[in-house]
Coordinates of C-alpha atoms and ligand atoms in Angstrom, one line a residue:
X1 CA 0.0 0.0 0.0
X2 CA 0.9 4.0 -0.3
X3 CA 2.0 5.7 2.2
X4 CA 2.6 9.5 2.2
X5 CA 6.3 9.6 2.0
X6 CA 6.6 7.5 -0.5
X7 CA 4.3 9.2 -2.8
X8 CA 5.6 12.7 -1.7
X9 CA 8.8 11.5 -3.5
X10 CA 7.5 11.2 -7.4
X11 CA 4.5 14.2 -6.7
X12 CA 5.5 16.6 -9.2
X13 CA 3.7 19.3 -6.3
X14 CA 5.8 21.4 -4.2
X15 CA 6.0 20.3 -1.1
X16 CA 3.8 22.9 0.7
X17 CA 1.3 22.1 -1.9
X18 CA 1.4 18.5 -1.5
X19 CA 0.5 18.2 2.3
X20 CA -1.8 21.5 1.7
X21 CA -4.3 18.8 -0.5
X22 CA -3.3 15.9 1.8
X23 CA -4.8 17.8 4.8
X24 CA -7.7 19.0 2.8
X25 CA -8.1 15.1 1.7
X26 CA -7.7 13.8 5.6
X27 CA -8.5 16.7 7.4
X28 CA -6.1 16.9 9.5
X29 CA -3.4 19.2 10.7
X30 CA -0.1 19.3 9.1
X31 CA 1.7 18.2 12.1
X32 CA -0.1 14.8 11.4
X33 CA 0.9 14.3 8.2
X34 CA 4.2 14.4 9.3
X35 CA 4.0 12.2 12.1
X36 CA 2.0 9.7 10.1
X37 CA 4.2 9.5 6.6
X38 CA 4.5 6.0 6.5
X39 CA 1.3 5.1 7.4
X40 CA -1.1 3.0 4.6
X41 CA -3.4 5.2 2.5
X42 CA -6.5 4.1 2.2
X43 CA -7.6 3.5 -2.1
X44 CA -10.3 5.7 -1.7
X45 CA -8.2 8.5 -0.1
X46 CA -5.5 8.2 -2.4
X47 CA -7.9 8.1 -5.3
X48 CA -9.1 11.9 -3.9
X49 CA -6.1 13.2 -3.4
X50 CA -4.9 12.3 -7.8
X51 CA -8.2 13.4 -8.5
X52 CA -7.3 17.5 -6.8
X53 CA -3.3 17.0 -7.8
X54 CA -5.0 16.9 -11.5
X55 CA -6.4 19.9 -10.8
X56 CA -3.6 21.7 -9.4
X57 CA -1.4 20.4 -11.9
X58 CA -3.8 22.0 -14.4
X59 CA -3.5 25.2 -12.8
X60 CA -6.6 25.7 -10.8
X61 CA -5.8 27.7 -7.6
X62 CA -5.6 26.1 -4.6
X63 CA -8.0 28.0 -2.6
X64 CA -10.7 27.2 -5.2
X65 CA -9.3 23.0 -4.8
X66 CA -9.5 23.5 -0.9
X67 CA -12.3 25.8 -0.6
X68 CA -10.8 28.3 1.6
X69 CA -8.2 31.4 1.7
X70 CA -6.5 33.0 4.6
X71 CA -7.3 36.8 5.2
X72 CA -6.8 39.2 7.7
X73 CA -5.8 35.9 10.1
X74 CA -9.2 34.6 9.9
X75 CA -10.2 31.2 7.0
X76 CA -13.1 32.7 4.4
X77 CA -14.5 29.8 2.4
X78 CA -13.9 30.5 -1.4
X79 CA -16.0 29.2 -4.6
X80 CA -15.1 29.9 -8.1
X81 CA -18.0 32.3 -7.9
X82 CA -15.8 35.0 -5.9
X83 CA -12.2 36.4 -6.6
X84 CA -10.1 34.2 -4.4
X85 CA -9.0 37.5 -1.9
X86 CA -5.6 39.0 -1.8
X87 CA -2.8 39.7 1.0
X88 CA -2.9 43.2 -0.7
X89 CA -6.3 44.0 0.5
X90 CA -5.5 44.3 3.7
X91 CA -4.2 47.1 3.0
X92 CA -7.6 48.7 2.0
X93 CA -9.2 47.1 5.5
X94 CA -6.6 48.8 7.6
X95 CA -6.8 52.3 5.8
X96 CA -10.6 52.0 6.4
X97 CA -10.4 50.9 9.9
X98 CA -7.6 53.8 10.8
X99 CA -9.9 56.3 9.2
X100 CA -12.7 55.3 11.4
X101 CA -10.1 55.8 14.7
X102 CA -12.5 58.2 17.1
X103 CA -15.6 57.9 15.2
X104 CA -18.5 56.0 17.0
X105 CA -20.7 53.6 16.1
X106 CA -19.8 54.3 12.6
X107 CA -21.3 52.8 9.1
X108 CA -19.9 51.5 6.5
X109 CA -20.4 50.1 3.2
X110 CA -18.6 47.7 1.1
X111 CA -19.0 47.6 -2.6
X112 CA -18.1 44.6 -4.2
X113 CA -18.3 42.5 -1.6
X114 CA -17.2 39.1 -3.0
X115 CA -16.5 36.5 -0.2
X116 CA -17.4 39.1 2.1
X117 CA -13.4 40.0 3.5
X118 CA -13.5 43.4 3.8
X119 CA -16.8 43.8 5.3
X120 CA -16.7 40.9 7.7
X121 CA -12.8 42.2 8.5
X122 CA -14.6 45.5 9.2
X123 CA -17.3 44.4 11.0
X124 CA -15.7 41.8 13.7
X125 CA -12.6 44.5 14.3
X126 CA -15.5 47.3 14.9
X127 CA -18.6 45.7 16.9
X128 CA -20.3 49.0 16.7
X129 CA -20.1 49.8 13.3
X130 CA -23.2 48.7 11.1
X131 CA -21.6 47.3 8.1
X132 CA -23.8 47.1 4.8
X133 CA -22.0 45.4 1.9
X134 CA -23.1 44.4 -1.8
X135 CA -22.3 42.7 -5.1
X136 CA -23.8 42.2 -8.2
X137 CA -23.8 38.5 -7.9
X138 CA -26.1 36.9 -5.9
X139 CA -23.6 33.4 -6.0
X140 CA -20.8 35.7 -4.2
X141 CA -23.7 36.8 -1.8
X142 CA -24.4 33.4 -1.1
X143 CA -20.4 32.7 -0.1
X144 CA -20.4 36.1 1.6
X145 CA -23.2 35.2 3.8
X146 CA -22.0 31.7 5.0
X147 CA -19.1 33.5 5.6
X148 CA -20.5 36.3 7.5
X149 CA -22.6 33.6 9.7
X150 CA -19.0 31.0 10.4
X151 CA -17.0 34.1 11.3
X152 CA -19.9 35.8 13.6
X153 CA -20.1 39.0 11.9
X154 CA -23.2 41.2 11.5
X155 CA -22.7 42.3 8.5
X156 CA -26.2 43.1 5.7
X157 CA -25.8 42.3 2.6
X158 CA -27.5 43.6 -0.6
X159 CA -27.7 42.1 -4.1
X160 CA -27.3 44.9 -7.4
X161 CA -25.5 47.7 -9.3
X162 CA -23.1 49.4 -7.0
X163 CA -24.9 52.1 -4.8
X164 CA -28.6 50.7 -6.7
X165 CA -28.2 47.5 -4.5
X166 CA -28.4 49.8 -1.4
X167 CA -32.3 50.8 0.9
X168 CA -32.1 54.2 2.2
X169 CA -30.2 53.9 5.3
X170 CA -28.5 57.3 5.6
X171 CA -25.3 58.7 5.4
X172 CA -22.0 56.4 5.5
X173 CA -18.7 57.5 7.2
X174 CA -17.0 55.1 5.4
X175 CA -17.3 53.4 1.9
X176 CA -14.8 50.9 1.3
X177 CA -14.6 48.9 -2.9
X178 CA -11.7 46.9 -4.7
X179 CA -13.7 46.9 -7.8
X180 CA -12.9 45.0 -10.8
X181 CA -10.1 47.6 -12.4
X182 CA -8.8 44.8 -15.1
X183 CA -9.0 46.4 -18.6
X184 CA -10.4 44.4 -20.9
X185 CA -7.6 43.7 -23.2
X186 CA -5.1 43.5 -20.5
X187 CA -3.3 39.4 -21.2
X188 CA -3.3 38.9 -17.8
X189 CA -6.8 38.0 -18.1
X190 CA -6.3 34.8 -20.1
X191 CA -2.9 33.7 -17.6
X192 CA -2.2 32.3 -14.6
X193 CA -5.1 32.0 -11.9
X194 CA -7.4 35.0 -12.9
X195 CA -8.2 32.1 -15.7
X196 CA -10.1 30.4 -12.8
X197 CA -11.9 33.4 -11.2
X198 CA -15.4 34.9 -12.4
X199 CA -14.6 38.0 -15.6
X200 CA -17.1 40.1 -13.5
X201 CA -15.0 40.5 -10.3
X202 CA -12.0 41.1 -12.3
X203 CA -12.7 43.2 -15.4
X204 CA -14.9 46.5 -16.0
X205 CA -15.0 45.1 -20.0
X206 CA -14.0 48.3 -20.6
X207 CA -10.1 50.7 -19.6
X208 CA -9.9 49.3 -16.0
X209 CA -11.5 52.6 -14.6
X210 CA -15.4 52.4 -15.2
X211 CA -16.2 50.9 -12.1
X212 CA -13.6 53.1 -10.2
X213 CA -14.9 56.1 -12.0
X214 CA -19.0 54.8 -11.1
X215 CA -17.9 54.5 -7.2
X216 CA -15.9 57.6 -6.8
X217 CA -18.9 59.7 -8.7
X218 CA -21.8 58.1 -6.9
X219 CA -19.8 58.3 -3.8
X220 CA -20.7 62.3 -3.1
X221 CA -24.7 61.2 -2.5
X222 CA -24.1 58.3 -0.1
X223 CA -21.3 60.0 2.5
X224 CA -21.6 61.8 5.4
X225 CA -19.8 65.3 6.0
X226 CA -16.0 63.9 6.4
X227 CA -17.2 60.5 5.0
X228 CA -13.9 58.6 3.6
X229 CA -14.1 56.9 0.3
X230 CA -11.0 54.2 -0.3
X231 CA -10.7 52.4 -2.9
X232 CA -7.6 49.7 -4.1
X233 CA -6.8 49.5 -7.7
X234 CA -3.7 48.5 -10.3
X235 CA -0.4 48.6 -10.1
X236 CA -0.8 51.7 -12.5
X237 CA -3.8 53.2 -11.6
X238 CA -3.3 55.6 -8.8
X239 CA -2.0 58.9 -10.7
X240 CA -5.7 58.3 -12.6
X241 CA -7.7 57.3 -9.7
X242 CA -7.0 60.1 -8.1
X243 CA -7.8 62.5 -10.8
X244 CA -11.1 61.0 -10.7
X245 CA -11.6 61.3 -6.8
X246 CA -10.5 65.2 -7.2
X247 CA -13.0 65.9 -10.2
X248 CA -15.6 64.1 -8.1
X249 CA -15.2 66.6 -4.9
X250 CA -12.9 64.7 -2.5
X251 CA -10.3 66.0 -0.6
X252 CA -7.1 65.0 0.8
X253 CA -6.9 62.6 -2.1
X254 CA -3.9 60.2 -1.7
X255 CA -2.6 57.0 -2.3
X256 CA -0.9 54.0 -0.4
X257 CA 1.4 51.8 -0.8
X258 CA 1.8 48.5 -0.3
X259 CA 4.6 46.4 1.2
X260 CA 6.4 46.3 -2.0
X261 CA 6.0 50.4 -2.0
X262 CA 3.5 50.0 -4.8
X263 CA 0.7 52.3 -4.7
X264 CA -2.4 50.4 -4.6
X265 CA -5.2 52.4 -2.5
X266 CA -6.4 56.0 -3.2
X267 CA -8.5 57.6 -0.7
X268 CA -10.3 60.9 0.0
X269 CA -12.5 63.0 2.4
X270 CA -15.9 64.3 1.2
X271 CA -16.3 67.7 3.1
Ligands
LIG1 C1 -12.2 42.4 -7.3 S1 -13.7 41.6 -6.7 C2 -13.5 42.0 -5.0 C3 -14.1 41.0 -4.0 C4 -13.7 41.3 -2.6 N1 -14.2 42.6 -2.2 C5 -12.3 41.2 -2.3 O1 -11.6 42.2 -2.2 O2 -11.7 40.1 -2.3 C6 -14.9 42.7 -7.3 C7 -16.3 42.3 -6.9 O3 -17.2 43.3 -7.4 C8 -18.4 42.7 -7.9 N2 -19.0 43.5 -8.9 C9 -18.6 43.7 -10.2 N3 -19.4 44.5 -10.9 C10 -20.3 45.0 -9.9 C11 -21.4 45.9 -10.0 N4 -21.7 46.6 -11.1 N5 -22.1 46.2 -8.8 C12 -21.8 45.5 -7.7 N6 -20.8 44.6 -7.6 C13 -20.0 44.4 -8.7 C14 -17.9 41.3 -8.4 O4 -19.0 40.4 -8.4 C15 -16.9 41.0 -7.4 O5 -17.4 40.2 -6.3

């Protein structure tokens, strides 16, 4: 019979990836898998496990072959109806959360929601805020929902166009979106993981702007008086998002970097 070290020695996986779909397949922790390498493997179990290393040897990503993705510390359960979420959009929850430093019992609206990261992030780091968050698709409700309910986060969700998903609840002090900012004939779309994920949470089908340009302009009607609006985007984006945030009344426009220095978030006050 199998055992796990021998087949970890012809898996064509790295290694990280290899006991990643082996703890998926057993569920258990990684510190079993180690302790238990030359253990038999069941047929059935082994069968499994070739049937998601054909997968990831196709190229699907592995949060889509496991079901979940790591963010902000805390496990959000991923389908291929959402964009997988990024290390780099933490960035965009901790620029929301330090803008509302002093302000109580503040609210806040996510656009875009997807698996729900930045609202639920948002919501379980601020207990008093109310968080209201929507997406177009009602599949990356459904994923935002379960997600919102495993994690314990009050956080209501609406199902449309941007700010036409939204009921009349008042003015917000913060709006939070990483839109899709993808333009349509970038390659990138057609490599690599974005392959995998749904064209609607990574492309506007048009320059990468429209749906940066459609938040920052709708913004104005939805925030309070020194209401923040933050918003991540490309790699090359920021000189033009903020040109957009300064024709669309904000001030103190700027834009943050990440960890690698690269500019990724633009922000502004509406007075
Ligand atoms: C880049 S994903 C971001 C998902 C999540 N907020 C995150 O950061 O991981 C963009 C999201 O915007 C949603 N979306 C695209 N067009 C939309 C529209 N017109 N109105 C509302 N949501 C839209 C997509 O369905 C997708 O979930």
């Amino acid at each position: 019979m199998e055992t796990l070290r021998g087949l970890s020695l012809d898996s064509k996986l790295p290694r990280l990836e290899f006991q990643m779909l082996w703890q998926h397949v057993l569920q258990v922790p990684r510190v079993w898998l180690i302790a238990h390498d030359g253990d038999p493997i069941a047929p059935e179990k082994l069968a499994r496990f070739r049937e998601l290393e054909a997968r990831r040897l196709n190229g699907e990503p592995m949060a889509y072959i496991i079901g979940v993705r790591e963010f902000m510390g805390r496990d959000f359960l991923v389908s291929p109806a959402v964009l997988i979420p990024r290390p780099e959009t933490e960035l965009l929850v901790e620029t929301g959360l330090r803008h509302l430093q002093g302000r109580m019992a503040p609210r806040v609206l996510d656009l875009g929601t997807g698996t729900g990261a930045i609202a639920i992030s948002i919501a379980l780091d601020r207990p008093d805020a109310r968080v209201l968050a929507s997406d177009s698709s009602a599949q990356a409700l459904d994923v935002a929902q379960q997600n919102a309910q495993t994690l314990g986060a009050a956080v209501e969700f609406f199902h449309g166009n941007w700010y036409d998903a939204l009921p009349d609840v008042g003015a917000f002090d913060l709006i939070v979106s990483n839109p899709p900012y993808i333009a349509a004939s970038d390659p990138h779309l057609r490599q690599g993981d974005l392959r995998f994920e749904p064209p609607s949470a990574l492309t506007d089908n048009g320059d990468g702007l429209a749906a940066l340009r459609a938040i920052a302009q709708g913004a104005g009607h939805w925030l309070a008086s020194q209401g923040g609006l933050f918003m991540e985007h490309g790699w090359d984006q920021a000189a033009a998002v903020r040109g957009i945030m300064e024709s669309s009344g904000f001030s103190r426009v700027a834009s943050l970097p990440d960890l690698a220095g690269i500019e990724r978030v633009t922000g502004g006050i509406y007075n």
